[in-house]
Amino acid sequence: MWRQPSARLWAVAGVVALGFLVALEIAARHYGLPGPITNQVQEVVFTPKSGPLLYASMALTMVVLTWRERFIAAGVAIGIDVVLVLMRMAAGARVGGHCFGNGALWVMLGCAVIAVTRRTGQERLLLLKGVGLGLLLVAGRKAGDTWLLITSKTRPTVLDQYVATADHTLGDPSWLVGRMVRATGPIGTHLLDWVYIQLAVAAVCVALYQLRNVAAEGRFPSHHVVRTFLAIGLLGPGIYMIFPVVGPVFAYGPGAFGTGGGHWAVADLWPNTPLPITTPRPMPYDGITPRNCMPSLHTAWATAIFVHSRKGPRFLRFAGTFWLVATLTATLGFGYHYGADLVAGVVFALTVEAALRSLARGWDRSATRLVAHGVAVFAALLVSYRWLPTEMAEHPWVFGPLIILAMLSVIDGYVRTTRRWEPEPAVARRPERRLELV
């Protein structure tokens, strides 16, 4: 089994992922906090932080099971959660909205044990792939939390003043959308907050459609949304370390839900007071708030969901569009990101997606041009935000359209190139009519 190229690739990917998690665990321990491995092990027994994500991950694992096995797995997961919740209530523990999810994790681990002890050959490999896919999504969430901790501890200064100044070229959209979201009241706020938090669950919904035939065909497709989702989460935090930004609600406002900002903020300006144009400089910030704005990974993930939902049924296409629009609105309306972050997030997502699609189909000259163009535009955006923000703010009618055109060039290049990659549908030939002489 392990002589197959796909099996070796999955084995190498597993070793690399495990090594990465161990490195993050060591880094977190250096700051006196548990890392991703510890947090994941704790959720086997203790109350999980994200029950919906665990059940979404279990759903990914179940794509390799038969329908009978899926019903059994779901029933076991729910039964385990019910028992654990009752035990916590009997012990007097506080049971909140996220008191479930242990059962889903137990089922995934149980599937791994069954694969090793009860399955052989291709069936074992397929089940292990399903378990690995589900656990990778959970591990990616835990690794992301640790990455954010590292950014807050290792980057004492942030570059918000540079991005905020450059954002004048786009009309300060976070200030505008922030006032609009506040005007919608609690209903709009709660809806956008739910969409913002459950982005991974939306990705799983798209993935379930893409992976719906895995059990019947006995193999995974060469490319699907989870690959892009995980790659964005792996590469994005590295850019946070290069370009640390906390976001307008922290740098120019009271902080999220009024819990941050304070004397660390430049002033209490977001979202009601227009931001004046000043000479930007690095500013110190606390050691708690993540520097997770440039690029906007929520925008990148929502873009990936939108792209992968295009080949689904009408409802899935509508849901992908809604999730993209709602995520963009939430990122700006809650003050978590500047408009410049969103532009960079779109470019970043399409570049990663193009690279992964190229690897799946076979690399060629068109793939090289597409990925190189995306990388060049993304690098140009970061350089301009950092070194030309004042000039951009002073000439918004020049630099604003240039930024949008740069993003549109990546979108257009992606659409045109990937369309050429699609196989042309075969045209059915009409049978020739034979004329018979009577």
XYZ file of C-alpha atoms in Angstrom:
438
model
C 0.000 0.000 0.000
C 2.745 2.459 0.947
C 4.482 1.940 -2.396
C 1.776 3.922 -4.155
C 2.761 7.554 -4.938
C -0.444 8.955 -3.412
C 0.137 7.018 -0.206
C 3.686 8.286 0.067
C 2.483 11.830 -0.572
C -0.108 11.586 2.195
C 2.511 10.110 4.535
C 4.933 12.962 3.836
C 2.139 15.520 4.286
C 1.231 13.924 7.620
C 4.821 14.039 8.870
C 5.200 17.687 7.819
C 1.908 18.639 9.484
C 2.870 16.848 12.685
C 6.272 18.541 12.737
C 4.641 21.928 12.209
C 2.215 21.319 15.073
C 5.073 20.233 17.352
C 6.980 23.421 16.509
C 3.933 25.542 17.334
C 3.433 23.597 20.561
C 7.011 24.366 21.613
C 6.595 28.032 20.703
C 3.370 28.305 22.719
C 4.986 26.587 25.705
C 7.764 29.157 25.534
C 5.141 31.795 26.359
C 3.590 29.680 29.103
C 0.451 28.710 27.173
C -0.819 25.387 25.777
C -0.222 24.796 22.089
C -2.407 23.239 19.388
C -1.642 19.623 20.344
C -2.477 20.192 24.019
C -5.672 22.060 23.167
C -6.774 19.284 20.833
C -6.055 16.518 23.353
C -8.012 18.409 26.004
C -11.105 18.435 23.775
C -11.281 14.641 23.943
C -12.757 15.048 27.450
C -13.175 18.733 28.268
C -15.748 21.074 26.731
C -14.731 21.941 23.141
C -14.355 25.532 22.015
C -16.005 24.922 18.655
C -18.576 22.143 18.470
C -19.849 23.036 14.978
C -16.302 22.816 13.584
C -15.795 19.357 15.118
C -19.037 18.075 13.605
C -18.136 19.651 10.266
C -14.780 17.871 10.419
C -16.543 14.598 11.201
C -18.737 15.162 8.158
C -15.581 15.388 6.031
C -14.403 12.079 7.442
C -17.767 10.456 6.702
C -17.467 11.064 2.937
C -15.464 7.798 2.775
C -18.167 5.807 4.622
C -21.280 4.109 3.345
C -24.665 5.586 4.209
C -25.232 2.927 6.859
C -21.851 3.682 8.432
C -22.598 7.410 8.322
C -25.843 6.997 10.256
C -24.077 4.833 12.822
C -21.195 7.320 13.200
C -23.556 10.299 13.586
C -25.657 8.424 16.134
C -22.597 7.440 18.157
C -21.287 11.028 18.147
C -24.596 12.478 19.283
C -25.004 9.775 21.933
C -21.540 10.455 23.358
C -22.248 14.190 23.502
C -25.567 13.651 25.259
C -23.920 11.433 27.901
C -21.064 13.894 28.479
C -23.432 16.873 28.745
C -25.579 15.023 31.291
C -22.464 14.108 33.283
C -21.320 17.744 33.310
C -24.744 18.914 34.420
C -24.776 16.307 37.198
C -21.358 17.495 38.326
C -22.636 21.074 38.503
C -20.549 22.326 35.595
C -21.850 25.239 33.564
C -23.268 24.065 30.240
C -23.160 26.751 27.549
C -23.932 26.933 23.851
C -20.719 25.148 22.808
C -21.002 22.168 25.161
C -20.957 19.579 22.370
C -18.378 18.254 19.925
C -16.512 15.615 21.941
C -18.542 12.873 20.292
C -17.489 13.985 16.814
C -13.834 13.921 17.828
C -14.256 10.470 19.401
C -15.823 9.165 16.193
C -12.934 10.447 14.052
C -10.396 8.856 16.372
C -12.450 5.658 16.378
C -12.423 5.595 12.574
C -8.620 5.855 12.670
C -8.453 2.857 15.022
C -10.835 0.872 12.805
C -8.753 1.709 9.727
C -5.595 0.350 11.337
C -7.112 -2.719 12.989
C -10.047 -3.765 10.787
C -9.327 -2.506 7.262
C -6.682 -3.491 4.722
C -5.332 -2.296 1.406
C -7.175 0.461 -0.425
C -10.038 0.535 2.087
C -7.599 1.280 4.919
C -5.875 4.017 2.931
C -9.169 5.668 1.969
C -10.461 5.677 5.554
C -7.171 7.072 6.858
C -7.366 9.825 4.253
C -10.858 10.697 5.444
C -9.772 10.797 9.073
C -6.716 12.827 8.175
C -8.813 15.354 6.255
C -11.193 15.828 9.179
C -8.453 16.100 11.796
C -6.433 18.467 9.607
C -9.309 20.930 9.573
C -9.497 20.853 13.376
C -5.711 20.997 13.737
C -5.600 23.931 11.331
C -7.957 25.863 13.604
C -5.806 25.116 16.656
C -2.612 25.946 14.790
C -4.135 29.244 13.662
C -4.934 30.213 17.244
C -1.318 29.544 18.241
C -0.035 31.503 15.246
C -2.081 34.496 16.378
C -0.589 34.198 19.851
C 2.913 34.211 18.369
C 2.208 37.332 16.299
C 1.049 39.225 19.392
C 4.119 38.202 21.400
C 6.826 38.655 18.767
C 5.647 41.841 17.027
C 5.487 44.644 19.632
C 4.843 47.328 16.986
C 2.161 47.375 14.287
C 1.838 49.115 10.906
C -1.787 50.230 11.144
C -1.001 53.866 10.472
C 0.518 52.921 7.114
C -2.451 50.814 6.017
C -4.981 53.340 7.327
C -3.268 56.134 5.401
C -3.137 54.052 2.217
C -6.796 53.148 2.734
C -7.775 56.756 1.998
C -7.367 55.829 -1.666
C -10.306 53.435 -1.315
C -12.491 55.895 0.579
C -11.946 54.481 4.103
C -14.512 51.672 3.579
C -14.215 50.326 7.119
C -15.483 53.639 8.527
C -18.396 53.699 6.052
C -19.449 50.060 6.457
C -18.959 50.284 10.229
C -21.617 52.985 10.452
C -23.904 50.994 8.162
C -23.629 47.841 10.298
C -24.327 49.796 13.470
C -27.438 51.213 11.823
C -28.808 47.682 11.241
C -29.008 47.099 14.991
C -28.591 43.761 16.792
C -30.232 41.643 14.065
C -27.698 42.554 11.375
C -24.828 42.411 13.850
C -25.677 38.907 15.098
C -26.188 37.575 11.557
C -22.857 38.912 10.336
C -21.099 37.690 13.462
C -22.464 34.168 12.922
C -21.361 34.185 9.272
C -17.924 35.471 10.264
C -17.373 32.804 12.917
C -18.720 29.801 10.975
C -16.653 30.308 7.833
C -15.026 26.868 8.156
C -18.451 25.237 8.348
C -19.405 26.928 5.069
C -16.241 25.545 3.480
C -17.192 22.059 4.655
C -20.638 22.401 3.047
C -18.975 23.108 -0.310
C -16.468 20.311 0.289
C -19.242 17.798 1.004
C -20.712 18.507 -2.423
C -17.301 18.166 -4.096
C -16.526 14.934 -2.209
C -19.987 13.370 -2.498
C -18.750 10.523 -4.743
C -15.613 9.591 -2.797
C -17.126 6.497 -1.179
C -18.459 5.193 -4.507
C -15.330 5.930 -6.539
C -12.860 4.912 -3.828
C -10.677 7.992 -4.278
C -10.565 11.723 -3.565
C -10.653 14.302 -6.389
C -7.332 15.870 -7.281
C -8.401 19.267 -5.943
C -11.118 20.533 -3.605
C -11.849 23.506 -1.370
C -10.362 22.013 1.806
C -6.893 21.962 0.211
C -7.133 25.673 -0.555
C -8.634 26.412 2.860
C -5.755 24.715 4.675
C -3.073 26.226 2.424
C -4.403 29.745 3.029
C -4.396 29.117 6.781
C -0.833 27.795 6.641
C 0.735 30.557 4.514
C -1.248 33.583 5.677
C 0.061 33.854 9.263
C 3.605 33.947 7.930
C 2.726 37.222 6.212
C 1.313 38.510 9.493
C 4.838 38.266 10.854
C 6.132 40.436 7.987
C 3.296 42.983 7.996
C 1.738 43.117 11.511
C -1.577 45.015 11.643
C -4.296 44.852 14.328
C -7.209 46.550 12.532
C -9.119 49.853 12.795
C -11.327 48.878 15.743
C -8.168 48.323 17.804
C -5.836 50.983 16.411
C -8.484 53.721 16.083
C -11.354 52.548 18.268
C -12.412 50.917 21.529
C -11.419 47.379 20.530
C -13.684 44.455 19.756
C -16.813 44.599 21.940
C -15.164 47.474 23.790
C -12.595 45.184 25.416
C -9.410 46.425 23.732
C -7.810 49.516 22.338
C -7.761 51.885 25.267
C -4.538 53.839 25.606
C -2.925 51.691 22.901
C -5.173 53.226 20.222
C -4.075 56.334 18.340
C -7.450 57.918 19.087
C -11.097 56.901 19.415
C -12.065 57.640 15.795
C -13.610 54.478 14.373
C -16.206 54.485 12.843
C -17.771 57.940 13.377
C -14.855 60.336 12.869
C -13.047 60.484 9.499
C -9.381 59.609 9.773
C -7.048 62.587 9.180
C -4.077 62.214 6.841
C -0.885 62.187 8.906
C 2.650 60.936 8.470
C 2.468 57.239 9.393
C 4.917 55.518 11.707
C 5.114 52.152 13.492
C 3.120 52.190 16.696
C 3.502 49.998 19.801
C 0.604 47.788 20.787
C -0.240 45.299 23.533
C 1.033 41.738 23.697
C -2.427 40.158 23.477
C -4.157 41.388 20.313
C -3.294 39.283 17.226
C -1.625 41.047 14.302
C -3.886 39.264 11.830
C -5.067 41.810 9.274
C -2.699 41.836 6.295
C -3.950 40.082 4.269
C -7.517 39.409 5.375
C -7.652 35.619 5.585
C -11.406 35.680 6.169
C -11.679 37.414 2.791
C -9.297 34.864 1.267
C -11.275 31.930 2.680
C -14.605 33.420 1.589
C -13.149 33.968 -1.902
C -12.072 30.321 -2.034
C -15.568 29.209 -0.984
C -17.086 31.439 -3.683
C -14.769 30.053 -6.387
C -15.400 26.417 -5.485
C -19.159 26.890 -5.222
C -19.427 28.024 -8.855
C -19.764 24.471 -10.182
C -22.384 23.445 -7.659
C -26.169 23.602 -7.899
C -27.999 26.912 -7.790
C -28.487 26.853 -4.017
C -24.765 26.259 -3.416
C -23.812 29.064 -5.807
C -26.212 31.398 -4.012
C -24.813 30.370 -0.618
C -21.236 30.938 -1.800
C -22.117 34.417 -3.028
C -23.957 35.251 0.185
C -21.062 34.058 2.335
C -18.576 36.167 0.363
C -20.669 39.340 0.549
C -21.543 38.823 4.215
C -17.916 38.106 5.146
C -16.666 41.247 3.381
C -19.350 43.254 5.148
C -18.467 41.759 8.538
C -14.716 42.254 8.204
C -15.213 45.934 7.407
C -18.309 46.568 9.503
C -16.831 45.183 12.722
C -13.619 47.133 12.179
C -11.471 44.024 11.955
C -9.925 45.010 8.615
C -9.152 47.918 6.316
C -10.238 47.924 2.695
C -6.613 47.434 1.663
C -6.583 44.149 3.612
C -9.532 42.850 1.608
C -7.921 43.661 -1.742
C -4.769 41.828 -0.659
C -6.885 38.912 0.599
C -8.586 38.424 -2.776
C -5.258 38.473 -4.631
C -3.730 36.111 -2.077
C -6.608 33.616 -2.322
C -6.638 33.457 -6.121
C -2.862 33.051 -6.236
C -2.929 30.138 -3.775
C -5.900 28.599 -5.588
C -4.120 28.902 -8.935
C -0.982 27.249 -7.560
C -2.904 24.321 -6.065
C -4.966 23.796 -9.211
C -1.778 23.859 -11.260
C -0.194 21.209 -9.055
C -3.301 19.040 -9.401
C -3.559 19.273 -13.205
C 0.136 19.480 -14.051
C 2.299 22.588 -14.120
C 2.773 24.394 -17.425
C 3.642 27.819 -18.815
C 0.147 29.258 -18.327
C 0.224 28.219 -14.663
C 3.609 29.854 -14.173
C 2.374 33.119 -15.693
C -0.797 33.106 -13.608
C 0.904 32.392 -10.283
C 3.796 34.778 -11.009
C 1.333 37.546 -11.820
C -0.551 36.980 -8.579
C 2.647 36.966 -6.522
C 3.879 40.147 -8.227
C 0.610 42.018 -7.621
C 0.452 40.865 -4.003
C 4.042 41.966 -3.360
C 3.390 45.310 -5.083
C 0.383 45.924 -2.837
C 2.378 45.266 0.335
C 5.266 47.445 -0.826
C 2.961 50.308 -1.762
C 1.066 50.101 1.544
C 4.327 50.231 3.463
C 6.437 52.708 1.485
C 3.961 54.897 -0.459
C 0.947 55.416 1.862
C 1.232 59.210 2.040
C 1.537 59.603 -1.719
C -1.416 57.269 -2.169
C -3.560 59.262 0.271
C -2.676 62.548 -1.428
C -3.609 61.228 -4.900
C -6.603 58.930 -4.277
C -8.027 59.282 -7.791
C -4.781 57.894 -9.183
C -3.833 55.171 -6.725
C -7.370 54.042 -5.858
C -8.220 52.917 -9.406
C -4.727 51.437 -9.756
C -5.256 49.223 -6.688
C -8.658 48.056 -7.934
C -7.314 47.465 -11.449
C -4.434 45.434 -10.046
C -6.896 43.218 -8.190
C -9.143 42.947 -11.249
C -6.163 41.922 -13.378
C -5.577 38.941 -11.104
C -9.274 38.038 -11.153
C -9.417 38.322 -14.949
C -6.212 36.317 -15.376
C -7.509 33.586 -13.105
C -10.884 33.340 -14.870
C -9.389 33.339 -18.376
C -6.628 30.844 -17.590
C -8.738 28.365 -15.640
C -11.396 28.400 -18.343
C -8.761 27.276 -20.836
C -7.819 24.484 -18.428
C -11.341 23.088 -18.451
C -11.873 20.174 -20.854
C -14.024 21.084 -23.813
C -17.378 19.296 -23.755
C -17.693 16.711 -26.466
C -20.270 17.587 -29.086
C -22.515 14.679 -29.938
C -22.557 14.050 -33.667
C -25.925 13.669 -35.260
C -26.273 10.429 -37.192
C -26.339 10.865 -40.925
C -29.641 10.233 -42.572
C -29.427 7.710 -45.341
C -31.623 8.192 -48.340
C -33.068 4.991 -49.710
C -34.268 4.696 -53.237
C -37.680 3.243 -53.475
